[in-house]
CSV table of C-alpha atoms in Angstrom, one decimal:
chain,number,residue,atom,x,y,z
P,978,MET,CA,-0.5,-9.0,-2.1
P,979,THR,CA,-0.7,-5.2,-1.4
P,980,ALA,CA,-2.8,-2.8,0.8
P,981,SER,CA,-3.8,0.5,-0.7
P,982,VAL,CA,-5.6,3.4,1.1
P,983,LEU,CA,-7.0,6.2,-1.1
P,984,VAL,CA,-7.9,9.6,0.3
P,985,PRO,CA,-9.2,12.7,-1.5
P,986,SER,CA,-7.1,15.9,-2.3
P,987,SER,CA,-10.0,17.7,-0.3
P,988,LEU,CA,-9.1,15.8,2.9
P,989,THR,CA,-8.4,19.0,4.9
P,990,ARG,CA,-11.3,20.9,3.7
P,991,GLU,CA,-12.6,21.7,7.2
P,992,ALA,CA,-9.2,22.4,8.9
P,993,GLU,CA,-9.2,26.0,10.5
P,994,ASP,CA,-5.5,26.5,10.4
P,995,LYS,CA,-2.3,24.8,9.1
P,996,ARG,CA,-1.7,23.3,12.4
P,997,GLU,CA,-5.1,21.5,12.6
P,998,ALA,CA,-4.6,20.3,8.8
P,999,THR,CA,-1.2,19.0,9.6
P,1000,ARG,CA,-2.6,17.2,12.7
P,1001,LYS,CA,-5.3,15.5,10.7
P,1002,LEU,CA,-2.9,14.3,7.9
P,1003,GLY,CA,-0.4,12.8,10.6
P,1004,TYR,CA,-3.2,10.6,11.9
P,1005,VAL,CA,-4.0,9.5,8.4
P,1006,ALA,CA,-0.4,8.5,7.8
P,1007,ARG,CA,-0.5,6.9,11.3
P,1008,ALA,CA,-3.4,4.8,10.5
P,1009,ALA,CA,-2.0,3.6,7.1
P,1010,THR,CA,1.3,2.7,9.1
P,1011,VAL,CA,-0.4,0.9,12.0
P,1012,PHE,CA,-2.3,-1.4,9.5
P,1013,ARG,CA,0.6,-2.0,7.3
P,1014,ALA,CA,-0.6,-0.3,4.1
P,1015,ASP,CA,1.8,-0.5,1.2
P,1016,ARG,CA,0.5,2.5,-0.7
P,1017,LEU,CA,-1.3,5.9,0.3
P,1018,VAL,CA,-2.8,7.3,-2.7
P,1019,VAL,CA,-4.1,11.1,-2.9
P,1020,PHE,CA,-6.7,11.2,-5.7
P,1021,PRO,CA,-7.9,14.7,-7.0
P,1022,ASP,CA,-11.0,16.3,-5.8
P,1023,ARG,CA,-10.5,19.7,-6.8
P,1024,GLU,CA,-14.1,20.9,-6.6
P,1025,GLY,CA,-14.0,19.8,-2.7
P,1026,GLU,CA,-10.8,21.7,-1.9
P,1027,ARG,CA,-11.1,24.8,0.4
P,1028,GLY,CA,-8.5,27.5,1.2
P,1029,ARG,CA,-4.8,27.1,1.4
P,1030,PHE,CA,-4.8,23.3,2.2
P,1031,ASP,CA,-5.3,22.0,-1.1
P,1032,GLY,CA,-3.9,18.8,-2.9
P,1033,GLU,CA,-0.4,20.0,-3.1
P,1034,PHE,CA,-0.5,20.7,0.7
P,1035,VAL,CA,-2.1,17.1,1.5
P,1036,ASP,CA,0.4,15.4,-0.9
P,1037,THR,CA,3.4,17.1,0.6
P,1038,VAL,CA,2.7,16.7,4.3
P,1039,LEU,CA,1.9,13.0,3.8
P,1040,ARG,CA,5.1,12.6,1.9
P,1041,TYR,CA,7.0,14.1,4.7
P,1042,ALA,CA,5.2,12.2,7.4
P,1043,THR,CA,6.1,9.0,5.6
P,1044,THR,CA,9.9,10.0,5.0
P,1045,PRO,CA,12.2,8.2,7.7
P,1046,PRO,CA,13.1,10.9,10.3
P,1047,TYR,CA,16.7,10.4,9.8
P,1048,LEU,CA,16.2,11.6,6.2
P,1049,ARG,CA,13.7,14.4,6.5
P,1050,ASN,CA,16.0,17.4,6.7
P,1051,GLU,CA,18.2,16.2,3.8
P,1052,VAL,CA,15.2,15.4,1.6
P,1053,TRP,CA,12.9,18.4,2.5
P,1054,GLY,CA,14.7,21.3,3.9
P,1055,MET,CA,12.5,24.3,4.9
P,1056,ARG,CA,9.0,24.4,3.2
P,1057,ASP,CA,6.1,26.5,4.1
P,1058,GLU,CA,3.7,23.6,4.1
P,1059,LEU,CA,5.8,22.0,6.8
P,1060,GLU,CA,5.5,24.9,9.3
P,1061,TYR,CA,3.9,22.5,11.9
P,1062,ALA,CA,5.5,19.5,10.9
P,1063,GLY,CA,6.8,19.0,14.5
P,1064,ILE,CA,3.3,17.9,15.7
P,1065,LEU,CA,3.2,14.9,13.5
P,1066,PRO,CA,2.9,11.8,15.4
P,1067,PRO,CA,5.9,9.5,15.1
P,1068,LEU,CA,5.0,6.6,12.7
P,1069,ARG,CA,7.8,4.0,14.1
P,1070,ALA,CA,7.2,1.7,11.1
P,1071,VAL,CA,8.8,-1.7,11.5
P,1072,SER,CA,10.7,-3.2,8.6
P,1073,ARG,CA,9.1,-5.7,6.5
P,1074,THR,CA,12.2,-7.8,6.7
P,1075,GLY,CA,12.9,-7.6,10.3
P,1076,SER,CA,11.1,-7.0,13.6
P,1077,GLU,CA,12.7,-3.6,14.0
P,1078,SER,CA,13.7,-1.0,11.5
P,1079,ASN,CA,17.5,-1.6,12.5
P,1080,ASP,CA,17.5,-5.2,12.9
P,1081,SER,CA,20.1,-7.5,11.2
P,1082,GLY,CA,18.9,-8.3,7.8
P,1083,SER,CA,16.4,-5.3,7.6
P,1084,SER,CA,15.9,-2.7,4.7
P,1085,ARG,CA,16.1,0.8,5.2
P,1086,GLN,CA,15.6,3.9,3.1
P,1087,GLY,CA,18.8,5.8,2.3
P,1088,ILE,CA,19.6,9.0,0.1
P,1089,VAL,CA,22.7,9.3,-2.2
P,1090,THR,CA,24.9,12.0,-0.8
P,1091,GLU,CA,27.9,11.5,-3.2
P,1092,VAL,CA,28.5,9.7,-6.4
P,1093,GLY,CA,32.1,8.6,-6.9
P,1094,PRO,CA,34.1,6.6,-9.3
P,1095,ASP,CA,34.5,3.0,-9.7
P,1096,GLN,CA,30.6,2.4,-9.3
P,1097,ARG,CA,30.5,3.4,-5.7
P,1098,VAL,CA,28.3,6.0,-3.8
P,1099,ARG,CA,28.0,7.3,-0.4
P,1100,VAL,CA,24.5,6.8,1.3
P,1101,ASN,CA,22.9,8.3,4.3
P,1102,CYS,CA,20.8,5.5,5.8
P,1103,GLY,CA,20.5,6.5,9.3
P,1104,LEU,CA,23.7,5.1,10.6
P,1105,GLN,CA,26.2,7.3,12.4
P,1106,HIS,CA,27.6,8.3,9.3
P,1107,PRO,CA,27.3,7.9,5.5
P,1108,ILE,CA,28.4,4.6,4.2
P,1109,SER,CA,30.3,3.9,1.0
P,1110,LEU,CA,28.6,1.2,-1.2
P,1111,ASN,CA,28.9,-0.6,-4.5
P,1112,VAL,CA,26.4,0.3,-7.3
P,1113,PRO,CA,24.9,-3.0,-8.7
P,1114,PRO,CA,25.3,-3.1,-12.5
P,1115,SER,CA,21.5,-2.9,-13.0
P,1116,MET,CA,21.3,0.5,-11.1
P,1117,GLU,CA,22.3,4.1,-12.3
P,1118,LEU,CA,22.2,6.6,-9.3
P,1119,GLU,CA,22.4,10.5,-9.0
P,1120,GLU,CA,23.1,12.6,-6.0
P,1121,GLY,CA,19.8,13.0,-3.9
P,1122,GLU,CA,18.3,9.9,-5.1
P,1123,ARG,CA,16.5,7.6,-2.6
P,1124,VAL,CA,17.6,4.0,-2.4
P,1125,THR,CA,16.8,0.9,-0.5
P,1126,VAL,CA,19.8,-0.5,1.6
P,1127,ARG,CA,19.8,-4.0,3.0
P,1128,ILE,CA,21.8,-4.1,6.3
P,1129,SER,CA,23.0,-7.4,7.6
P,1130,SER,CA,25.3,-6.1,10.2
P,1131,ARG,CA,25.9,-2.8,12.2
P,1132,ARG,CA,28.9,-3.8,14.2
P,1133,PRO,CA,30.8,-3.9,11.9
P,1134,VAL,CA,28.7,-2.4,9.2
P,1135,ARG,CA,27.8,-4.7,6.3
P,1136,ALA,CA,25.3,-3.5,3.9
P,1137,LYS,CA,24.5,-3.3,0.2
P,1138,LEU,CA,22.3,-1.6,-2.4
P,1139,VAL,CA,19.3,-3.6,-3.4
P,1140,ASP,CA,17.2,-2.7,-6.6
P,1141,ASP,CA,14.0,-3.2,-4.5
P,1142,SER,CA,11.1,-0.8,-4.0
P,1143,LEU,CA,11.6,1.6,-1.0
P,1144,PRO,CA,10.7,0.2,2.4
P,1145,GLY,CA,7.7,1.9,4.1
P,1146,ILE,CA,4.6,3.5,2.9
P,1147,ASP,CA,4.8,4.8,-0.9
P,1148,VAL,CA,2.7,8.0,-1.3
P,1149,GLU,CA,1.1,8.6,-4.6
P,1150,TRP,CA,-0.6,11.3,-6.6
P,1151,THR,CA,-3.1,9.3,-8.8
P,1152,ASP,CA,-6.6,9.7,-10.3
P,1153,LEU,CA,-9.2,7.3,-8.6
P,1154,GLU,CA,-10.0,5.3,-11.7
P,1155,ALA,CA,-6.1,4.6,-12.3
P,1156,ALA,CA,-5.8,3.5,-8.6
P,1157,LEU,CA,-8.8,1.2,-8.7
P,1158,GLY,CA,-7.5,-0.2,-12.1
P,1159,ARG,CA,-4.2,-1.3,-10.9
P,1160,GLU,CA,-3.5,-5.1,-11.4
P,1161,ASP,CA,-2.7,-5.5,-7.7
P,1162,ALA,CA,-5.6,-3.5,-6.4
P,1163,GLY,CA,-7.3,-6.7,-5.0
P,1164,VAL,CA,-10.6,-6.3,-3.5
P,1165,ARG,CA,-11.8,-2.7,-4.1
P,1166,ILE,CA,-13.8,-1.3,-1.3
P,1167,ALA,CA,-15.6,2.2,-1.0
P,1168,ALA,CA,-15.9,3.2,2.7
P,1169,SER,CA,-19.2,5.1,3.1
P,1170,ARG,CA,-21.9,5.5,5.7
P,1171,PHE,CA,-24.4,4.5,2.9
P,1172,GLY,CA,-22.7,1.3,2.0
P,1173,ALA,CA,-23.7,-2.1,3.1
P,1174,GLU,CA,-23.1,-2.7,6.9
P,1175,LEU,CA,-20.2,-4.7,7.5
P,1176,THR,CA,-21.3,-8.0,9.2
P,1177,VAL,CA,-19.4,-11.0,10.7
P,1178,GLY,CA,-20.6,-12.9,7.6
P,1179,ARG,CA,-19.3,-10.4,5.1
P,1180,LEU,CA,-16.1,-10.0,7.1
P,1181,GLY,CA,-15.4,-13.6,6.7
P,1182,THR,CA,-15.7,-13.5,2.9
P,1183,LEU,CA,-13.6,-10.3,2.8
P,1184,ALA,CA,-10.8,-11.9,4.9
P,1185,GLY,CA,-10.3,-14.8,2.5
P,1186,ARG,CA,-10.1,-12.7,-0.7
P,1187,ARG,CA,-8.0,-9.9,1.2
P,1188,GLU,CA,-5.4,-12.3,2.3
P,1189,ARG,CA,-5.1,-13.9,-1.1
P,1190,ASP,CA,-5.5,-10.8,-3.4
P,1191,GLY,CA,-5.1,-7.7,-1.2
P,1192,MET,CA,-7.1,-4.8,-1.1
P,1193,THR,CA,-7.8,-1.1,-2.1
P,1194,VAL,CA,-9.9,1.0,0.4
P,1195,ALA,CA,-11.0,4.5,-0.6
P,1196,PHE,CA,-12.3,7.2,1.8
P,1197,GLY,CA,-14.1,10.4,1.5
P,1198,ALA,CA,-13.7,14.0,2.8
P,1199,PRO,CA,-15.3,15.9,5.6
P,1200,GLU,CA,-19.0,16.8,4.5
P,1201,ARG,CA,-18.1,15.4,1.3
P,1202,GLY,CA,-18.4,11.6,1.0
P,1203,LEU,CA,-17.4,9.3,-1.8
P,1204,PRO,CA,-20.9,9.7,-3.4
P,1205,ALA,CA,-20.6,13.5,-3.4
P,1206,ILE,CA,-16.9,13.3,-5.0
P,1207,LEU,CA,-18.3,10.8,-7.7
P,1208,GLY,CA,-21.4,12.7,-8.4
P,1209,MET,CA,-23.6,9.8,-7.4
P,1210,ASP,CA,-27.2,10.2,-6.1
P,1211,GLU,CA,-28.5,8.0,-3.1
P,1212,GLU,CA,-30.4,5.6,-5.3
P,1213,THR,CA,-27.2,4.6,-7.4
P,1214,VAL,CA,-25.3,4.4,-4.0
P,1215,ASP,CA,-28.1,2.1,-2.7
P,1216,ALA,CA,-28.1,-0.2,-5.8
P,1217,LEU,CA,-24.2,-0.4,-5.3
P,1218,SER,CA,-24.6,-1.3,-1.8
P,1219,ARG,CA,-26.8,-4.3,-2.6
P,1220,TRP,CA,-24.5,-5.5,-5.4
P,1221,ASP,CA,-21.6,-7.4,-3.5
P,1222,GLY,CA,-19.0,-7.9,-6.1
P,1223,VAL,CA,-16.9,-9.8,-3.7
P,1224,ASP,CA,-19.3,-13.0,-3.8
P,1225,GLY,CA,-21.4,-11.8,-6.7
P,1226,GLY,CA,-24.7,-11.4,-4.8
P,1227,GLY,CA,-27.4,-9.2,-6.4
P,1228,VAL,CA,-27.6,-7.7,-9.7
P,1229,GLU,CA,-24.7,-5.7,-11.0
P,1230,PRO,CA,-25.5,-1.9,-11.6
P,1231,THR,CA,-24.4,-0.4,-14.7
P,1232,SER,CA,-22.8,2.8,-13.3
P,1233,ASP,CA,-20.3,0.9,-10.9
P,1234,PRO,CA,-17.3,3.3,-10.9
P,1235,GLY,CA,-14.9,0.4,-10.2
P,1236,PHE,CA,-15.5,-0.9,-6.7
P,1237,ASP,CA,-16.2,-4.3,-5.6
P,1238,LEU,CA,-18.5,-3.2,-2.9
P,1239,TRP,CA,-19.7,-0.2,-0.8
P,1240,LEU,CA,-19.1,-0.9,2.7
P,1241,ASN,CA,-20.3,1.0,6.0
P,1242,THR,CA,-17.7,0.0,8.6
P,1243,VAL,CA,-19.3,2.0,11.6
P,1244,PRO,CA,-22.8,0.9,11.5
P,1245,ASP,CA,-25.1,2.7,13.9
P,1246,GLN,CA,-22.5,5.5,14.4
P,1247,GLY,CA,-23.1,7.5,17.6
P,1248,SER,CA,-22.0,10.8,16.3
P,1249,ASP,CA,-23.4,12.7,13.2
P,1250,VAL,CA,-20.0,12.9,11.6
P,1251,VAL,CA,-17.0,10.3,11.5
P,1252,ARG,CA,-14.0,12.0,10.7
P,1253,THR,CA,-11.9,10.7,7.9
P,1254,GLU,CA,-9.0,9.7,10.1
P,1255,GLU,CA,-11.4,8.0,12.4
P,1256,ALA,CA,-12.9,6.0,9.6
P,1257,LEU,CA,-9.4,4.9,8.6
P,1258,PHE,CA,-8.8,3.3,11.9
P,1259,ALA,CA,-12.2,1.9,12.2
P,1260,THR,CA,-12.2,0.4,8.7
P,1261,LEU,CA,-8.5,-0.9,8.6
P,1262,ALA,CA,-9.0,-2.5,12.0
P,1263,SER,CA,-11.9,-4.3,11.0
P,1264,LEU,CA,-10.4,-5.4,7.6
P,1265,SER,CA,-7.2,-6.4,9.1
P,1266,LEU,CA,-9.0,-9.2,11.0
P,1267,LYS,CA,-8.2,-12.8,9.8
P,1268,GLU,CA,-10.3,-15.9,9.1
């Protein structure tokens, strides 16, 4: 069961400067972390991008934000896109195998700093010094490669390399169709002010399927929601909103782009515009509720 958050490459299209664009992306990463997303996907919306803060900028800043602080200098060095990285809010992501990222038995990201003889490597994983570890027979590692380290004790240090996915949020660049078509996509939700209003009844139905299958939630960009990105008119969105692919209600429209339902998670909004980072917090908070 996984949770994926999808945002467009045009996410920072209204930012006046690099500082504001960086701040916005920091809160997107923060929302994904708070609500335990496994995957943060940037999908291309080239038509909606403006100025210097294009998809490459969005992808780089999000990848930096989700990199553990103890690895950032080594992984990223100095880059123009990261000029204002210092204003990014700390994520303080908890380990998925322990209550803290440094707990006994927790998994941490590391980076290979040296490949030695006899199937051993030195790895920086945020401890006081890089540690020497055996490489499992199933793994082939190179200098600079990121790895997963399972730490069972810090004093004395006892750790091993494991052939698992990296802890934390995985940031990807993937087109929308491919992201929605993944086998582990779960219930696929389009967040839009034109979608069906989120109600207690609908949330109860969603909670059961989300806990069983996981979910994928897609968001639009400022002044350019998902209907505009997908080139859909209001009539099509209305038909999709009345079709509830979660429990099969209504008549399925033929132009469904791959979502199970279109959902308005901020009904009766009090502002003309709900910013994408605000929509992430509102939507993911609602969808994280259990039955």
